[in-house]
Short mmCIF file of C-alpha atoms in Angstrom, two decimals:
data_model
loop_
_atom_site.label_atom_id
_atom_site.label_comp_id
_atom_site.label_asym_id
_atom_site.label_seq_id
_atom_site.Cartn_x
_atom_site.Cartn_y
_atom_site.Cartn_z
CA MET A 1 3.89 3.88 1.39
CA LYS A 2 5.52 1.81 4.08
CA ARG A 3 6.21 3.75 7.29
CA LEU A 4 5.44 7.00 5.52
CA ARG A 5 2.45 7.82 7.67
CA LEU A 6 4.65 7.69 10.77
CA MET A 7 7.16 10.04 9.62
CA VAL A 8 5.94 12.82 7.41
CA LEU A 9 3.15 15.35 6.82
CA ILE A 10 2.01 15.70 3.23
CA GLY A 11 1.38 19.49 3.32
CA SER A 12 4.11 22.09 3.72
CA LEU A 13 3.13 25.71 3.43
CA TRP A 14 5.37 27.69 1.12
CA LEU A 15 6.63 30.65 3.09
CA CYS A 16 7.41 33.42 0.66
CA ILE A 17 9.44 36.49 1.56
CA GLU A 18 9.15 38.27 -1.79
CA PRO A 19 5.67 37.79 -3.32
CA VAL A 20 5.24 38.32 -7.02
CA TRP A 21 1.90 40.09 -6.66
CA ALA A 22 0.40 42.26 -3.96
CA GLY A 23 -1.85 40.25 -1.69
CA PHE A 24 0.50 37.37 -1.04
CA ASN A 25 1.89 38.87 2.16
CA GLU A 26 -1.61 39.75 3.29
CA GLY A 27 -2.52 36.10 2.81
CA MET A 28 0.50 35.02 4.83
CA ALA A 29 -0.43 37.38 7.66
CA ALA A 30 -3.99 36.06 7.70
CA TYR A 31 -2.80 32.44 7.60
CA ALA A 32 -0.46 33.08 10.54
CA LYS A 33 -3.51 34.24 12.52
CA ASN A 34 -5.43 31.08 11.51
CA ASP A 35 -7.78 33.25 9.46
CA TYR A 36 -7.85 30.75 6.63
CA ILE A 37 -10.86 32.24 4.86
CA ALA A 38 -9.09 35.59 4.51
CA ALA A 39 -5.87 33.88 3.39
CA PHE A 40 -7.76 31.92 0.76
CA LYS A 41 -9.40 35.10 -0.57
CA GLU A 42 -5.99 36.74 -0.95
CA TRP A 43 -4.32 33.78 -2.64
CA LYS A 44 -7.09 32.58 -4.96
CA PRO A 45 -6.81 35.50 -7.44
CA LEU A 46 -3.03 35.14 -7.53
CA ALA A 47 -3.32 31.41 -8.12
CA MET A 48 -5.79 32.02 -10.93
CA GLN A 49 -3.25 34.37 -12.51
CA GLY A 50 -0.63 31.61 -12.42
CA ASP A 51 1.39 32.34 -9.28
CA ALA A 52 2.95 28.97 -8.35
CA LYS A 53 3.40 29.80 -4.67
CA ALA A 54 -0.23 30.80 -4.30
CA GLN A 55 -1.27 27.68 -6.21
CA HIS A 56 0.75 25.55 -3.84
CA ASN A 57 -0.85 27.20 -0.83
CA LEU A 58 -4.34 26.53 -2.19
CA GLY A 59 -3.33 22.90 -2.61
CA VAL A 60 -2.36 22.77 1.06
CA MET A 61 -5.59 24.46 2.14
CA TYR A 62 -7.74 22.04 0.14
CA GLU A 63 -5.74 19.10 1.43
CA TYR A 64 -6.35 20.05 5.05
CA GLY A 65 -9.71 21.80 4.74
CA GLN A 66 -8.39 25.18 5.84
CA GLY A 67 -10.89 27.90 4.95
CA VAL A 68 -12.49 25.56 2.41
CA ASN A 69 -14.10 22.14 2.44
CA GLN A 70 -11.45 19.41 2.42
CA ASP A 71 -11.10 18.24 -1.18
CA ASP A 72 -8.26 15.99 -2.39
CA ASN A 73 -9.25 16.50 -6.02
CA GLN A 74 -8.91 20.26 -5.74
CA SER A 75 -5.69 19.82 -3.78
CA VAL A 76 -4.16 17.70 -6.54
CA MET A 77 -5.33 20.16 -9.19
CA TRP A 78 -3.53 23.08 -7.55
CA TYR A 79 -0.44 21.05 -6.70
CA GLN A 80 -0.30 19.95 -10.34
CA LYS A 81 -0.45 23.53 -11.61
CA ALA A 82 2.34 24.64 -9.30
CA ALA A 83 4.40 21.49 -9.88
CA GLU A 84 4.33 22.00 -13.63
CA GLN A 85 5.89 25.41 -13.03
CA GLY A 86 8.73 23.80 -11.09
CA ASN A 87 7.52 24.41 -7.53
CA ALA A 88 9.46 21.82 -5.51
CA ASN A 89 7.03 21.76 -2.59
CA SER A 90 4.11 21.01 -4.86
CA GLN A 91 6.11 18.42 -6.75
CA ALA A 92 6.88 16.67 -3.46
CA ASN A 93 3.28 16.83 -2.28
CA LEU A 94 1.93 15.71 -5.65
CA GLY A 95 4.24 12.70 -5.51
CA LEU A 96 2.82 11.79 -2.11
CA MET A 97 -0.76 12.18 -3.34
CA TYR A 98 -0.02 9.74 -6.18
CA ALA A 99 1.67 7.33 -3.77
CA LYS A 100 -1.33 7.34 -1.45
CA GLY A 101 -4.00 7.51 -4.17
CA ARG A 102 -5.49 10.69 -2.75
CA GLY A 103 -7.38 12.76 -5.33
CA VAL A 104 -5.92 10.58 -8.08
CA ARG A 105 -5.65 6.89 -8.82
CA GLN A 106 -2.67 5.43 -6.97
CA ASP A 107 0.26 5.50 -9.36
CA TYR A 108 3.75 4.81 -8.03
CA ALA A 109 5.36 5.65 -11.36
CA GLN A 110 3.91 9.16 -11.13
CA ALA A 111 4.88 9.29 -7.46
CA VAL A 112 8.49 8.56 -8.41
CA TYR A 113 8.37 11.03 -11.30
CA TRP A 114 7.28 13.99 -9.20
CA SER A 115 9.28 13.01 -6.13
CA ARG A 116 12.44 12.82 -8.21
CA LYS A 117 11.87 16.30 -9.66
CA ALA A 118 11.46 17.75 -6.17
CA ALA A 119 14.30 15.68 -4.72
CA MET A 120 16.68 17.02 -7.35
CA GLN A 121 15.76 20.51 -6.15
CA GLY A 122 16.70 19.56 -2.60
CA SER A 123 13.31 18.80 -1.06
CA ASP A 124 13.97 16.56 1.94
CA ILE A 125 10.36 15.33 1.89
CA ALA A 126 10.77 14.21 -1.72
CA GLN A 127 14.18 12.71 -1.03
CA PHE A 128 12.65 10.63 1.73
CA SER A 129 9.72 9.64 -0.48
CA LEU A 130 12.02 8.62 -3.32
CA GLY A 131 14.14 6.61 -0.90
CA ASP A 132 11.01 4.87 0.33
CA CYS A 133 10.04 3.98 -3.26
CA TYR A 134 13.46 2.41 -3.88
CA ASP A 135 13.35 0.71 -0.49
CA ASN A 136 10.03 -0.98 -1.24
CA GLY A 137 10.17 -1.29 -5.03
CA HIS A 138 7.26 1.08 -5.61
CA GLY A 139 7.32 2.48 -9.16
CA VAL A 140 10.97 1.47 -9.55
CA ARG A 141 13.02 -1.69 -9.25
CA GLN A 142 13.88 -2.27 -5.59
CA ASP A 143 17.35 -0.90 -4.97
CA TYR A 144 18.63 -0.60 -1.41
CA ALA A 145 21.72 1.35 -2.47
CA GLN A 146 19.52 4.01 -4.07
CA ALA A 147 17.23 3.99 -1.04
CA LEU A 148 20.22 4.51 1.24
CA ASP A 149 21.47 7.38 -0.92
CA TRP A 150 18.17 9.27 -0.89
CA TYR A 151 17.50 8.60 2.80
CA SER A 152 20.99 9.91 3.53
CA LYS A 153 20.37 13.13 1.61
CA ALA A 154 17.12 13.75 3.48
CA ALA A 155 18.57 12.72 6.84
CA MET A 156 21.44 15.16 6.48
CA GLN A 157 18.83 17.90 6.13
CA GLY A 158 17.28 16.84 9.43
CA ASN A 159 14.34 14.82 8.10
CA ALA A 160 13.35 12.62 11.06
CA ALA A 161 11.62 10.02 8.92
CA ALA A 162 14.72 9.58 6.80
CA GLN A 163 16.95 9.45 9.87
CA GLY A 164 14.82 6.65 11.29
CA ASN A 165 14.80 4.69 8.05
CA LEU A 166 18.52 5.22 7.60
CA GLY A 167 19.01 3.68 11.04
CA LEU A 168 16.97 0.71 9.88
CA MET A 169 19.13 0.30 6.78
CA TYR A 170 22.28 0.20 8.91
CA GLU A 171 20.76 -2.09 11.50
CA TYR A 172 19.84 -4.74 8.94
CA GLY A 173 22.62 -4.12 6.41
CA LYS A 174 20.32 -3.05 3.58
CA GLY A 175 22.37 -1.38 0.84
CA VAL A 176 25.27 -1.00 3.25
CA ALA A 177 27.38 -3.10 5.59
CA GLN A 178 25.53 -3.80 8.84
CA ASP A 179 26.61 -1.28 11.43
CA TYR A 180 24.82 -1.16 14.77
CA GLY A 181 26.75 1.94 15.79
CA GLN A 182 25.47 3.90 12.81
CA ALA A 183 21.98 2.51 13.39
CA PHE A 184 22.10 3.67 17.00
CA ASN A 185 23.29 7.15 16.01
CA TRP A 186 20.60 7.69 13.39
CA TYR A 187 17.86 6.35 15.64
CA GLN A 188 18.98 8.79 18.31
CA LYS A 189 18.76 11.71 15.89
CA ALA A 190 15.25 10.70 14.84
CA ILE A 191 14.18 10.14 18.45
CA ALA A 192 15.36 13.64 19.36
CA GLN A 193 12.64 14.84 16.99
CA GLY A 194 10.01 12.56 18.50
CA ASN A 195 9.99 9.90 15.79
CA THR A 196 8.06 6.93 17.16
CA ALA A 197 9.32 4.35 14.68
CA ALA A 198 12.89 5.08 15.76
CA GLN A 199 11.86 4.79 19.41
CA VAL A 200 10.45 1.33 18.71
CA ASN A 201 13.47 0.23 16.69
CA LEU A 202 16.00 1.39 19.26
CA GLY A 203 13.87 -0.18 21.97
CA THR A 204 14.12 -3.48 20.12
CA MET A 205 17.89 -3.15 19.96
CA TYR A 206 17.98 -2.74 23.75
CA GLU A 207 15.51 -5.59 24.29
CA LEU A 208 17.53 -8.02 22.18
CA GLY A 209 20.97 -6.65 22.94
CA ASN A 210 21.75 -5.95 19.29
CA GLY A 211 24.77 -3.66 19.17
CA VAL A 212 24.11 -2.44 22.73
CA ASP A 213 24.09 -4.00 26.16
CA GLN A 214 20.75 -5.69 26.72
CA ASP A 215 18.67 -3.35 28.85
CA TYR A 216 14.98 -4.06 29.42
CA ALA A 217 14.49 -0.82 31.34
CA LYS A 218 15.65 1.27 28.40
CA ALA A 219 13.60 -0.85 26.00
CA ILE A 220 10.48 -0.36 28.11
CA ASP A 221 11.09 3.38 28.36
CA LEU A 222 11.36 3.72 24.58
CA TYR A 223 8.33 1.52 23.92
CA ARG A 224 6.34 3.51 26.46
CA LYS A 225 7.26 6.81 24.80
CA ALA A 226 6.20 5.49 21.40
CA ALA A 227 2.96 4.08 22.79
CA ALA A 228 2.17 7.39 24.50
CA GLN A 229 2.26 9.02 21.06
CA GLY A 230 -0.21 6.46 19.71
CA ASP A 231 2.24 4.11 18.01
CA PRO A 232 0.57 0.67 17.87
CA THR A 233 3.86 -1.21 17.50
CA GLY A 234 5.23 0.52 20.56
CA GLN A 235 2.16 -0.53 22.55
CA HIS A 236 2.36 -4.08 21.19
CA ASN A 237 6.04 -4.43 22.09
CA LEU A 238 5.41 -2.96 25.51
CA ASN A 239 2.69 -5.53 26.18
CA LEU A 240 4.95 -8.37 25.01
CA ILE A 241 7.93 -7.39 27.12
CA TYR A 242 5.75 -6.99 30.22
CA SER A 243 4.23 -10.39 29.54
CA ARG A 244 7.65 -12.04 29.27
CA LEU A 245 8.95 -10.36 32.41
CA ARG A 246 5.98 -11.62 34.47
CA ARG A 247 6.81 -15.24 33.71
#
């Protein structure tokens, strides 16, 4: 999904305070010590008995190869089991797996289906994902107003990816009246969390003088920060601005 790789991690470990069965806390303690094999041994029996939180955690472990060989198919299988029991984290992650075609055939309709279920439960990752689907017309008819709504929900929860994309919507007037001030504010929030796409976008505003006083020094600083984090667009823009300034 467009820009998704810049802004979000697929896996989110479900941190449970009150486990249903004994062994869950032991798994959490082992996981916190990076003893993934021990954590897996604690959670696997619980997952087999139907515990949705343990199932979700196995999905994460298979997705990232923690204590087991990395296996997207197994990851999807465990996310599916937990998602069908209403686990919002697994619903969100399953939606992303469908969007990316990892462990399953790429299917945006399924991505929207599971993302919506999680988004309705308040998952900021799913809210961002659903906004991205509406933004790009993946699995749904393109609808900038809907994209803006879901980005806003996720952004208000502190999701940096959504904050960056919300800034983009305001900058270009997508689903809302163009507002450089709002764009600037949301970019700043995303940048405070290290979001490279927002660094590039705000850098472009400074380079072109869109809604701010033109300031090449600030543009270069933002491009440099993005490039230092491996953002190819940041590096590209940095090269271009240096090239123009040498002329």
